[in-house]
Short mmCIF file of C-alpha atoms in Angstrom, two decimals:
data_model
loop_
_atom_site.label_atom_id
_atom_site.label_comp_id
_atom_site.label_asym_id
_atom_site.label_seq_id
_atom_site.Cartn_x
_atom_site.Cartn_y
_atom_site.Cartn_z
CA MET A 1 38.22 -0.77 21.11
CA THR A 2 37.47 -3.98 18.83
CA THR A 3 34.89 -3.77 16.00
CA PRO A 4 31.36 -3.97 17.97
CA PRO A 5 29.22 -6.85 16.75
CA ALA A 6 26.06 -6.54 15.14
CA PRO A 7 23.21 -5.95 17.56
CA LEU A 8 20.54 -8.39 16.52
CA PRO A 9 20.22 -12.38 17.17
CA VAL A 10 20.14 -14.35 13.72
CA THR A 11 20.45 -17.91 13.64
CA THR A 12 23.01 -19.50 11.58
CA ALA A 13 22.70 -22.54 9.10
CA PRO A 14 21.52 -25.70 10.44
CA ASP A 15 24.04 -28.59 11.87
CA PRO A 16 21.63 -31.23 12.74
CA THR A 17 25.02 -33.46 13.92
CA ALA A 18 25.47 -31.22 16.81
CA ALA A 19 22.03 -30.99 17.88
CA PRO A 20 21.64 -33.49 21.02
CA ASP A 21 24.52 -32.25 23.12
CA LEU A 22 23.20 -28.70 22.74
CA THR A 23 19.87 -28.95 23.80
CA ALA A 24 20.57 -30.86 26.75
CA ASP A 25 23.12 -28.34 27.97
CA PRO A 26 21.64 -25.21 29.23
CA LEU A 27 24.75 -23.13 28.90
CA ARG A 28 25.51 -24.29 25.50
CA PHE A 29 21.63 -24.04 24.53
CA GLY A 30 21.65 -20.39 25.63
CA VAL A 31 19.44 -20.79 28.54
CA GLY A 32 19.46 -17.76 30.95
CA ALA A 33 18.14 -14.35 32.49
CA ARG A 34 18.98 -10.85 32.68
CA VAL A 35 17.55 -9.21 35.67
CA THR A 36 17.64 -5.43 36.56
CA VAL A 37 16.69 -4.49 40.10
CA ALA A 38 15.97 -1.15 40.65
CA VAL A 39 14.95 -0.04 44.43
CA MET A 40 13.29 3.20 44.80
CA ALA A 41 15.00 4.28 47.98
CA ASP A 42 18.30 6.34 48.72
CA ARG A 43 19.80 3.21 50.31
CA TYR A 44 19.39 1.30 47.31
CA ALA A 45 22.86 -0.05 46.81
CA GLU A 46 22.72 -1.08 50.59
CA VAL A 47 19.38 -3.16 49.71
CA LEU A 48 20.45 -4.77 46.66
CA LEU A 49 23.86 -5.88 48.03
CA GLY A 50 21.99 -7.49 50.90
CA ALA A 51 19.57 -9.01 48.62
CA LEU A 52 22.34 -10.56 46.85
CA ALA A 53 24.38 -11.58 49.44
CA GLY A 54 22.53 -14.33 50.86
CA LEU A 55 21.25 -16.19 47.58
CA ASP A 56 21.74 -19.40 46.42
CA ARG A 57 23.86 -19.57 43.02
CA SER A 58 24.08 -23.38 42.76
CA GLY A 59 23.86 -24.28 38.99
CA LEU A 60 24.07 -20.90 37.77
CA VAL A 61 26.94 -18.74 36.30
CA VAL A 62 25.93 -14.96 37.38
CA GLU A 63 27.81 -12.10 35.79
CA THR A 64 26.94 -8.41 37.12
CA GLY A 65 26.83 -5.52 35.08
CA ASP A 66 26.08 -1.83 35.61
CA VAL A 67 22.61 -2.45 33.78
CA SER A 68 21.56 -5.61 34.41
CA THR A 69 22.70 -9.12 36.04
CA TYR A 70 23.26 -11.97 33.64
CA LEU A 71 21.95 -15.32 34.88
CA GLY A 72 22.99 -18.46 32.98
CA GLY A 73 21.86 -22.22 33.62
CA HIS A 74 18.90 -24.55 33.71
CA GLU A 75 15.54 -23.11 33.89
CA ALA A 76 14.62 -24.55 37.27
CA ASP A 77 18.18 -22.88 38.84
CA LEU A 78 16.70 -19.49 37.16
CA LEU A 79 13.32 -19.64 38.76
CA ARG A 80 14.50 -20.73 41.88
CA TYR A 81 17.03 -17.57 42.00
CA LEU A 82 14.69 -15.10 40.44
CA THR A 83 12.26 -15.91 43.11
CA ASP A 84 14.83 -15.73 46.06
CA LEU A 85 16.26 -12.62 44.59
CA GLY A 86 12.62 -11.04 44.40
CA GLU A 87 11.42 -12.26 47.66
CA ALA A 88 14.73 -10.86 49.31
CA VAL A 89 14.11 -7.35 47.77
CA ALA A 90 10.87 -7.50 48.77
CA ARG A 91 11.63 -8.37 52.20
CA THR A 92 13.07 -4.85 52.58
CA GLY A 93 9.51 -3.04 52.34
CA GLU A 94 11.08 -0.85 49.72
CA HIS A 95 9.24 0.00 46.48
CA ALA A 96 11.35 -1.67 43.76
CA SER A 97 11.01 -2.68 40.17
CA LEU A 98 12.49 -5.93 38.55
CA THR A 99 12.84 -6.45 35.12
CA VAL A 100 13.33 -9.76 33.42
CA HIS A 101 14.55 -11.01 30.08
CA LEU A 102 14.45 -14.38 29.63
CA SER A 103 16.13 -16.49 26.44
CA ARG A 104 16.68 -19.67 25.23
CA GLY A 105 17.84 -21.36 22.03
CA CYS A 106 20.21 -18.43 21.03
CA PRO A 107 23.71 -18.23 22.87
CA GLY A 108 25.86 -15.88 21.72
CA GLU A 109 24.67 -12.22 20.52
CA VAL A 110 24.99 -11.26 17.20
CA VAL A 111 24.74 -14.28 15.03
CA CYS A 112 23.31 -17.27 17.28
CA ASP A 113 25.98 -19.86 18.10
CA LEU A 114 23.65 -22.63 17.87
CA PRO A 115 22.75 -23.84 14.63
CA GLY A 116 18.80 -23.24 13.82
CA GLY A 117 18.08 -26.82 13.50
CA ALA A 118 19.73 -27.97 17.19
CA GLY A 119 16.42 -27.27 19.15
CA PRO A 120 14.00 -27.26 20.32
CA ARG A 121 14.97 -28.19 24.19
CA GLY A 122 12.06 -30.32 26.00
CA VAL A 123 12.21 -29.49 29.71
CA GLU A 124 9.33 -29.38 32.15
CA PRO A 125 8.11 -26.20 33.41
CA PRO A 126 9.81 -25.95 36.85
CA ALA A 127 7.78 -25.59 39.92
CA GLY A 128 7.68 -22.64 42.13
CA ARG A 129 6.95 -21.38 45.19
CA THR A 130 4.77 -18.72 46.89
CA THR A 131 6.64 -15.98 48.76
CA GLY A 132 3.62 -14.09 50.65
CA TYR A 133 4.54 -10.84 48.43
CA ARG A 134 2.17 -9.33 46.20
CA VAL A 135 3.39 -8.13 42.55
CA THR A 136 1.95 -6.49 39.33
CA GLY A 137 3.69 -7.26 36.14
CA GLU A 138 3.40 -6.68 32.46
CA TRP A 139 4.64 -9.61 30.07
CA ALA A 140 5.76 -10.16 26.66
CA LEU A 141 6.72 -13.40 25.29
CA TYR A 142 8.38 -14.10 21.68
CA PRO A 143 8.69 -17.25 19.63
CA LEU A 144 11.34 -16.60 17.36
CA ALA A 145 10.71 -18.20 13.98
CA ASP A 146 14.48 -18.14 12.89
CA ASP A 147 14.33 -21.69 11.94
CA VAL A 148 12.02 -20.75 8.80
CA ARG A 149 15.01 -19.61 6.72
CA ALA A 150 16.26 -22.88 7.44
CA GLY A 151 12.90 -24.37 5.70
CA VAL A 152 11.69 -25.67 9.39
CA GLU A 153 8.40 -24.03 10.18
CA PRO A 154 7.71 -24.61 14.03
CA ASP A 155 4.02 -25.21 15.07
CA HIS A 156 3.57 -21.81 17.28
CA MET A 157 0.14 -22.47 17.80
CA ARG A 158 0.31 -25.55 19.66
CA ASP A 159 3.09 -24.47 21.88
CA ILE A 160 1.29 -21.03 22.51
CA GLU A 161 -1.78 -22.24 23.08
CA ALA A 162 -0.36 -24.61 25.82
CA ALA A 163 1.75 -21.51 27.53
CA ILE A 164 -1.49 -19.84 27.79
CA ALA A 165 -3.18 -22.77 29.29
CA LEU A 166 -0.51 -22.96 31.81
CA ALA A 167 -0.12 -19.24 32.78
CA ARG A 168 -3.85 -19.04 32.79
CA ALA A 169 -4.05 -22.06 35.36
CA THR A 170 -1.84 -20.39 37.97
CA GLY A 171 -4.35 -17.56 38.37
CA VAL A 172 -2.05 -14.59 37.76
CA VAL A 173 -3.45 -13.61 34.24
CA ARG A 174 -5.36 -10.33 34.76
CA GLY A 175 -5.90 -9.00 31.24
CA SER A 176 -3.94 -7.52 28.29
CA GLU A 177 -2.79 -4.00 27.99
CA HIS A 178 -1.15 -2.60 24.78
CA PHE A 179 1.76 -5.15 23.52
CA VAL A 180 1.66 -7.02 26.96
CA THR A 181 -0.33 -9.20 29.29
CA ARG A 182 -1.16 -8.06 32.89
CA LEU A 183 0.00 -10.41 35.60
CA ASP A 184 -1.05 -9.93 39.55
CA GLY A 185 -0.50 -12.37 42.29
CA ASP A 186 2.27 -13.77 44.32
CA LEU A 187 5.65 -12.90 43.24
CA GLY A 188 6.68 -16.57 43.28
CA THR A 189 3.63 -17.87 41.52
CA VAL A 190 3.64 -14.96 39.02
CA LEU A 191 7.67 -15.75 38.01
CA ALA A 192 6.54 -19.50 38.15
CA ALA A 193 3.80 -18.61 35.37
CA VAL A 194 6.39 -16.78 32.88
CA VAL A 195 8.95 -19.25 33.14
CA GLY A 196 7.09 -22.05 32.83
CA ALA A 197 5.39 -20.61 29.61
CA TRP A 198 8.69 -19.70 28.30
CA THR A 199 10.12 -23.32 28.80
CA THR A 200 6.67 -24.87 27.35
CA VAL A 201 6.81 -22.60 24.28
CA GLY A 202 10.61 -23.73 24.15
CA ARG A 203 9.13 -27.28 23.51
CA GLY A 204 8.10 -26.60 20.03
CA VAL A 205 10.47 -23.54 19.15
CA GLN A 206 14.24 -23.38 19.62
CA HIS A 207 14.71 -19.67 20.08
CA VAL A 208 12.13 -17.91 22.71
CA THR A 209 12.67 -14.87 24.72
CA SER A 210 10.42 -13.20 27.09
CA HIS A 211 10.01 -9.83 28.91
CA LEU A 212 8.50 -8.95 32.24
CA THR A 213 8.45 -5.89 34.39
CA LEU A 214 7.52 -6.55 37.95
CA SER A 215 6.39 -3.78 40.56
CA LEU A 216 7.06 -4.64 44.18
CA HIS A 217 5.43 -2.51 47.26
CA SER A 218 3.74 -0.01 44.47
CA PRO A 219 2.01 2.99 46.57
CA SER A 220 -0.77 2.01 43.94
CA HIS A 221 -1.01 -1.54 45.45
CA ALA A 222 -1.52 -0.13 48.83
CA ARG A 223 -4.25 2.57 47.49
CA ALA A 224 -6.06 -0.14 45.94
CA MET B 1 -13.49 -10.28 36.52
CA THR B 2 -13.84 -11.26 33.01
CA THR B 3 -11.95 -14.22 31.23
CA PRO B 4 -8.52 -13.03 30.80
CA PRO B 5 -7.37 -12.96 27.25
CA ALA B 6 -4.52 -15.02 26.19
CA PRO B 7 -0.72 -13.54 26.53
CA LEU B 8 0.67 -13.69 23.19
CA PRO B 9 0.40 -11.37 20.13
CA VAL B 10 -0.84 -13.54 16.69
CA THR B 11 -1.43 -11.90 13.95
CA THR B 12 -4.77 -12.66 12.33
CA ALA B 13 -5.40 -13.80 8.56
CA PRO B 14 -4.90 -11.28 6.29
CA ASP B 15 -6.97 -8.61 4.92
CA PRO B 16 -5.17 -6.62 2.09
CA THR B 17 -8.09 -4.79 1.59
CA ALA B 18 -7.74 -2.98 4.69
CA ALA B 19 -4.17 -2.25 4.35
CA PRO B 20 -3.33 1.28 3.22
CA ASP B 21 -5.16 3.26 6.08
CA LEU B 22 -3.84 0.74 8.89
CA THR B 23 -0.12 1.50 7.92
CA ALA B 24 -0.70 4.91 7.50
CA ASP B 25 -2.13 5.37 10.94
CA PRO B 26 0.26 5.07 13.67
CA LEU B 27 -2.45 4.28 16.24
CA ARG B 28 -4.25 1.89 13.91
CA PHE B 29 -1.08 0.33 13.07
CA GLY B 30 -0.02 -0.32 16.68
CA VAL B 31 2.96 2.25 16.73
CA GLY B 32 3.63 2.70 20.56
CA ALA B 33 5.73 2.17 23.49
CA ARG B 34 5.54 1.17 27.02
CA VAL B 35 8.10 2.95 29.49
CA THR B 36 8.98 2.47 33.25
CA VAL B 37 10.86 4.99 35.23
CA ALA B 38 12.60 3.62 38.55
CA VAL B 39 14.09 6.50 40.32
CA MET B 40 16.72 4.86 43.23
CA ALA B 41 15.92 7.93 45.45
CA ASP B 42 13.52 8.01 48.35
CA ARG B 43 11.73 11.03 46.81
CA TYR B 44 11.12 8.94 43.89
CA ALA B 45 7.25 9.85 43.35
CA GLU B 46 8.23 13.60 43.61
CA VAL B 47 11.10 13.13 40.96
CA LEU B 48 8.96 11.13 38.54
CA LEU B 49 6.06 13.48 39.14
CA GLY B 50 8.13 16.66 38.04
CA ALA B 51 9.77 15.10 35.03
CA LEU B 52 6.40 14.01 33.84
CA ALA B 53 4.54 17.51 34.46
CA GLY B 54 6.33 19.57 31.98
CA LEU B 55 6.35 17.18 28.90
CA ASP B 56 4.91 18.03 25.59
CA ARG B 57 2.27 15.03 24.84
CA SER B 58 1.12 16.53 21.50
CA GLY B 59 0.52 13.66 18.88
CA LEU B 60 0.69 11.04 21.64
CA VAL B 61 -2.06 8.99 23.72
CA VAL B 62 -0.57 8.87 27.23
CA GLU B 63 -1.86 6.15 29.74
CA THR B 64 -0.30 6.01 32.76
CA GLY B 65 -0.47 2.27 34.76
CA ASP B 66 1.29 1.19 38.11
CA VAL B 67 3.92 -0.83 36.08
CA SER B 68 4.55 1.34 33.01
CA THR B 69 3.20 4.01 31.21
CA TYR B 70 1.63 3.19 27.36
CA LEU B 71 2.26 6.24 24.80
CA GLY B 72 0.77 5.39 21.53
CA GLY B 73 1.64 7.56 18.14
CA HIS B 74 4.11 8.47 15.54
CA GLU B 75 7.55 7.27 15.84
CA ALA B 76 8.87 10.80 15.79
CA ASP B 77 6.54 11.91 18.72
CA LEU B 78 7.43 8.78 20.65
CA LEU B 79 11.21 9.46 20.42
CA ARG B 80 10.84 13.15 21.22
CA TYR B 81 8.57 12.14 24.22
CA LEU B 82 11.00 9.38 25.44
CA THR B 83 14.18 11.85 25.41
CA ASP B 84 12.32 14.69 27.03
CA LEU B 85 11.42 12.31 29.51
CA GLY B 86 14.86 10.68 30.04
CA GLU B 87 16.28 14.01 30.13
CA ALA B 88 14.13 15.42 32.70
CA VAL B 89 14.79 12.70 35.10
CA ALA B 90 18.37 13.00 34.35
CA ARG B 91 18.31 16.53 35.36
CA THR B 92 17.56 15.65 38.98
CA GLY B 93 20.87 13.97 39.25
CA GLU B 94 19.41 10.89 40.80
CA HIS B 95 20.14 7.41 39.65
CA ALA B 96 17.45 6.04 37.72
CA SER B 97 16.82 3.25 35.12
CA LEU B 98 14.35 3.59 32.20
CA THR B 99 12.80 0.67 30.63
CA VAL B 100 11.45 0.81 27.32
CA HIS B 101 9.25 -1.61 25.30
CA LEU B 102 8.55 -0.48 21.55
CA SER B 103 6.10 -2.30 19.37
CA ARG B 104 4.88 -1.69 15.91
CA GLY B 105 2.59 -3.49 13.49
CA CYS B 106 0.49 -5.66 16.26
CA PRO B 107 -2.19 -3.35 17.83
CA GLY B 108 -4.38 -4.94 20.59
CA GLU B 109 -2.67 -7.80 22.90
CA VAL B 110 -3.87 -11.17 22.30
CA VAL B 111 -4.53 -11.75 19.00
CA CYS B 112 -3.12 -8.77 16.88
CA ASP B 113 -6.26 -6.82 15.75
CA LEU B 114 -4.07 -5.89 12.51
CA PRO B 115 -4.24 -8.21 9.68
CA GLY B 116 -1.00 -10.12 8.83
CA GLY B 117 -0.69 -8.52 5.49
CA ALA B 118 -1.46 -4.99 6.47
CA GLY B 119 2.60 -3.80 6.74
CA PRO B 120 4.91 -3.26 6.93
CA ARG B 121 4.94 0.65 7.40
CA GLY B 122 7.42 2.62 5.74
CA VAL B 123 8.55 5.48 7.64
CA GLU B 124 11.80 7.27 7.91
CA PRO B 125 13.93 6.88 11.00
CA PRO B 126 13.22 9.89 13.44
CA ALA B 127 16.05 12.56 13.98
CA GLY B 128 17.23 12.48 17.78
CA ARG B 129 18.96 15.17 19.63
CA THR B 130 21.72 15.08 22.13
CA THR B 131 20.95 15.68 25.82
CA GLY B 132 24.39 16.10 27.50
CA TYR B 133 23.76 13.21 29.73
CA ARG B 134 25.49 9.97 29.40
CA VAL B 135 23.73 6.73 29.47
CA THR B 136 24.57 2.85 29.13
CA GLY B 137 21.93 0.40 27.89
CA GLU B 138 21.21 -2.97 26.90
CA TRP B 139 19.01 -3.41 23.69
CA ALA B 140 17.32 -6.19 22.16
CA LEU B 141 15.08 -6.17 18.58
CA TYR B 142 12.50 -8.70 17.48
CA PRO B 143 11.27 -8.83 13.83
CA LEU B 144 8.64 -11.48 14.45
CA ALA B 145 7.53 -13.16 11.61
CA ASP B 146 4.23 -13.62 12.12
CA ASP B 147 3.64 -13.25 8.34
CA VAL B 148 4.65 -16.78 7.64
CA ARG B 149 1.39 -18.36 8.26
CA ALA B 150 -0.22 -15.99 5.74
CA GLY B 151 2.41 -17.21 3.31
CA VAL B 152 4.82 -14.16 3.19
CA GLU B 153 8.30 -14.44 4.03
CA PRO B 154 9.67 -11.07 4.73
CA ASP B 155 13.13 -10.27 3.93
CA HIS B 156 14.86 -9.78 7.55
CA MET B 157 18.11 -10.17 6.69
CA ARG B 158 18.14 -6.91 4.40
CA ASP B 159 16.07 -4.85 7.15
CA ILE B 160 18.44 -6.21 10.06
CA GLU B 161 21.32 -5.23 8.22
CA ALA B 162 20.08 -1.56 7.77
CA ALA B 163 19.20 -1.52 11.17
CA ILE B 164 22.84 -2.31 12.30
CA ALA B 165 24.38 -0.28 9.95
CA LEU B 166 22.20 2.67 11.32
CA ALA B 167 22.97 2.02 14.92
CA ARG B 168 26.43 1.71 14.27
CA ALA B 169 26.55 4.64 12.37
CA THR B 170 25.45 6.59 15.73
CA GLY B 171 28.37 5.21 17.60
CA VAL B 172 26.58 4.10 20.40
CA VAL B 173 26.85 0.18 19.88
CA ARG B 174 29.66 -1.06 22.37
CA GLY B 175 29.49 -4.56 21.94
CA SER B 176 27.54 -7.56 22.84
CA GLU B 177 26.61 -9.35 25.92
CA HIS B 178 24.38 -12.10 26.45
CA PHE B 179 21.06 -11.60 24.69
CA VAL B 180 21.48 -8.26 24.14
CA THR B 181 23.79 -5.27 22.46
CA ARG B 182 25.49 -2.99 24.85
CA LEU B 183 25.00 0.70 24.27
CA ASP B 184 26.86 3.66 25.52
CA GLY B 185 26.46 7.28 24.80
CA ASP B 186 24.00 10.34 25.09
CA LEU B 187 20.78 9.60 25.99
CA GLY B 188 19.11 11.21 23.23
CA THR B 189 21.76 9.57 20.77
CA VAL B 190 20.98 6.08 22.23
CA LEU B 191 17.21 6.62 22.09
CA ALA B 192 17.56 7.71 18.18
CA ALA B 193 19.64 4.61 17.53
CA VAL B 194 16.89 2.26 19.03
CA VAL B 195 13.91 3.97 17.65
CA GLY B 196 15.43 4.17 14.36
CA ALA B 197 16.50 0.66 13.94
CA TRP B 198 13.17 -0.36 15.18
CA THR B 199 11.79 2.04 12.43
CA THR B 200 14.14 0.77 9.98
CA VAL B 201 13.55 -3.13 10.26
CA GLY B 202 9.58 -2.04 10.40
CA ARG B 203 10.01 -0.91 6.61
CA GLY B 204 10.29 -4.75 5.68
CA VAL B 205 8.66 -6.69 8.71
CA GLN B 206 5.01 -5.59 9.44
CA HIS B 207 5.39 -6.76 13.43
CA VAL B 208 8.58 -5.32 15.24
CA THR B 209 9.34 -5.18 18.84
CA SER B 210 12.21 -4.18 20.75
CA HIS B 211 13.58 -3.87 24.60
CA LEU B 212 15.83 -1.47 26.02
CA THR B 213 17.10 -1.09 29.56
CA LEU B 214 18.79 2.26 30.37
CA SER B 215 20.95 3.45 33.33
CA LEU B 216 21.20 6.99 34.35
CA HIS B 217 23.69 8.52 36.63
CA SER B 218 24.83 4.83 37.43
CA PRO B 219 27.58 4.74 40.42
CA SER B 220 29.64 2.45 38.13
CA HIS B 221 29.78 5.61 35.75
CA ALA B 222 31.45 7.86 38.20
CA ARG B 223 34.02 4.92 39.02
CA ALA B 224 34.67 4.40 35.38
#
């Protein structure tokens, strides 16, 4: 066992000369997701393997672990894959949860490999598609102001307000709970709102993460 | 339906006169967790209800929703409850995942109800206990520098280094993956490391969140 790396993303000193290529390349900019699918059924392995089997991985790096699957690539490819994955699981009719962790602007793990002055990355929020399956979800979004140490103070409020407006426009924002925003709507629309807000905030802040927990085919939905 | 609140935690202007009481009271300071338990078995509801039935809720506000359960209260009570909950689920022998979202320093949801200058809250990292059940996990920790807008620049590095040292000392840090730190060890020790690091970073930063996904009785563990 090698010495374990530290657990926190910390942006290193800026190197503006390296910036242009870093923001253009999603993998070098650290655009990606980790997703955990939990199927509440004895046949969970069969359901998950079946769902994963037919998915279009084009444009993505996919690495499966025992806690989550890592996806690296362009925001539009991430949204497509997450929507396809969720739909494939939903199609089985089983109650399931999807835990999604999005990150951009901080490749690497401990100390970000990316200079603090490299971003932000300007990308249009990708278009989603509807699936016909309803989900409820809880969502948190974090613009991480690592840049303040480099003397750069990003305009959070402008980007956050744009993200809020975008999410509201999709009609899936249902209200607030402690620490999270409550979402309810079509699986594809909810994912598009979350990926879109994350992308939009990322226009003004280099390092942005977002966490989403979705519930599919909840017994509570049937009762509602 | 009332107008939905905005999805992002944003600290409002500081009001130092209100600070002392706010940091001392865990509920007013917004110390809490959201936890989602996904049991990979047809009898998921029975397992979850059974696990919840015998738990000691003392000191905590507990509100159950269809996506997660909210817990509000002192860091030590949160750690006790999360450990008891995880152990009760583990005892059933079923493969399960626990998704844990910790937050302190930003009560409310949209705009933090807490003034930006109220924190930080100084609390000793609570002691955990071992359970005899192994878990693997993926962990992210976010010190949120909302305070920069109020002209307060917290010393992130000091607190982050203390948190890293604490987590490493528990022996559960196994390495880094994209966006997360890989944890492996006794369920109780892993939870204590995560709650302890979150508490420790919170000594220097008002608003700190942390996200943890744990896998219990993974088929991958049996093969390893």
